[in-house]
XYZ file of C-alpha atoms in Angstrom:
94
model
C 16.132 -57.488 -6.848
C 19.121 -57.445 -9.211
C 22.442 -56.334 -7.783
C 22.808 -53.724 -10.537
C 20.249 -51.570 -12.315
C 18.864 -52.650 -15.647
C 20.499 -51.045 -18.637
C 18.450 -48.378 -20.395
C 17.569 -49.720 -23.832
C 17.377 -47.915 -27.181
C 13.759 -46.775 -26.707
C 14.578 -45.379 -23.263
C 17.650 -43.622 -24.638
C 15.621 -42.079 -27.467
C 12.843 -40.998 -25.083
C 15.366 -39.321 -22.767
C 16.839 -37.374 -25.699
C 13.342 -36.414 -26.891
C 12.358 -35.201 -23.413
C 15.424 -32.982 -23.216
C 15.036 -31.728 -26.791
C 11.343 -30.904 -26.328
C 11.929 -29.305 -22.923
C 14.635 -27.007 -24.243
C 12.614 -26.167 -27.371
C 9.808 -24.997 -25.063
C 12.274 -22.925 -23.022
C 11.534 -24.907 -19.843
C 14.147 -25.444 -17.156
C 14.331 -28.877 -15.563
C 12.909 -27.341 -12.398
C 9.910 -25.880 -14.285
C 9.194 -29.132 -16.115
C 9.440 -31.122 -12.869
C 6.938 -28.713 -11.303
C 4.593 -29.148 -14.279
C 4.915 -32.951 -14.068
C 4.127 -32.827 -10.345
C 1.046 -30.717 -11.148
C -0.073 -33.572 -13.428
C -0.241 -35.775 -10.317
C 3.109 -37.507 -10.792
C 5.507 -36.131 -8.154
C 8.924 -35.494 -9.704
C 11.963 -33.557 -8.582
C 14.211 -31.746 -10.998
C 16.972 -34.130 -9.903
C 14.900 -37.109 -11.054
C 14.221 -35.373 -14.373
C 17.926 -34.604 -14.774
C 18.765 -38.262 -14.150
C 16.221 -39.329 -16.799
C 17.634 -36.870 -19.348
C 21.219 -37.951 -18.580
C 20.102 -41.566 -19.015
C 21.086 -42.483 -15.462
C 17.488 -43.223 -14.354
C 14.932 -45.238 -16.291
C 11.771 -43.384 -17.281
C 8.795 -45.601 -16.501
C 5.549 -45.370 -18.451
C 3.777 -43.280 -15.804
C 6.666 -40.796 -15.824
C 6.587 -40.685 -19.624
C 2.849 -39.984 -19.792
C 3.067 -37.196 -17.178
C 6.155 -35.655 -18.799
C 4.463 -35.712 -22.199
C 1.347 -34.017 -20.767
C 3.490 -31.394 -19.039
C 5.249 -30.717 -22.356
C 1.971 -30.667 -24.314
C 2.903 -33.540 -26.604
C 1.726 -37.096 -27.110
C 3.727 -39.807 -25.320
C 4.225 -41.309 -28.805
C 6.137 -38.178 -29.776
C 8.632 -38.824 -26.979
C 8.962 -42.424 -28.145
C 9.865 -41.357 -31.653
C 6.374 -41.422 -33.136
C 4.768 -38.717 -35.226
C 5.431 -35.264 -33.799
C 1.926 -34.125 -32.893
C 0.938 -31.836 -30.057
C -1.931 -32.761 -27.757
C -3.996 -29.967 -29.300
C -3.476 -31.420 -32.795
C -4.246 -34.936 -31.607
C -7.387 -33.780 -29.768
C -8.636 -31.858 -32.802
C -8.399 -34.975 -34.956
C -10.169 -37.198 -32.437
C -13.688 -35.878 -32.992
């Protein structure tokens, strides 16, 4: 294991900003979002979420997928892709 954590790259930085921006736009506290993520089957504390948003902790792909589901958006949205909600994406997938 490396002696120091890996630096968070540009995609991770952008995802962290998008998580915070989307969370606040929905009016969710970090505690509420962490509870919603945990309900998705991915246990997360509000401290872990805070560390992701502050770009202190890396957000792995499983975290990203659960956070996106808890926010009601596509994981691509949090990665800087087209801003589509899950409802919009599901409607177009028929």
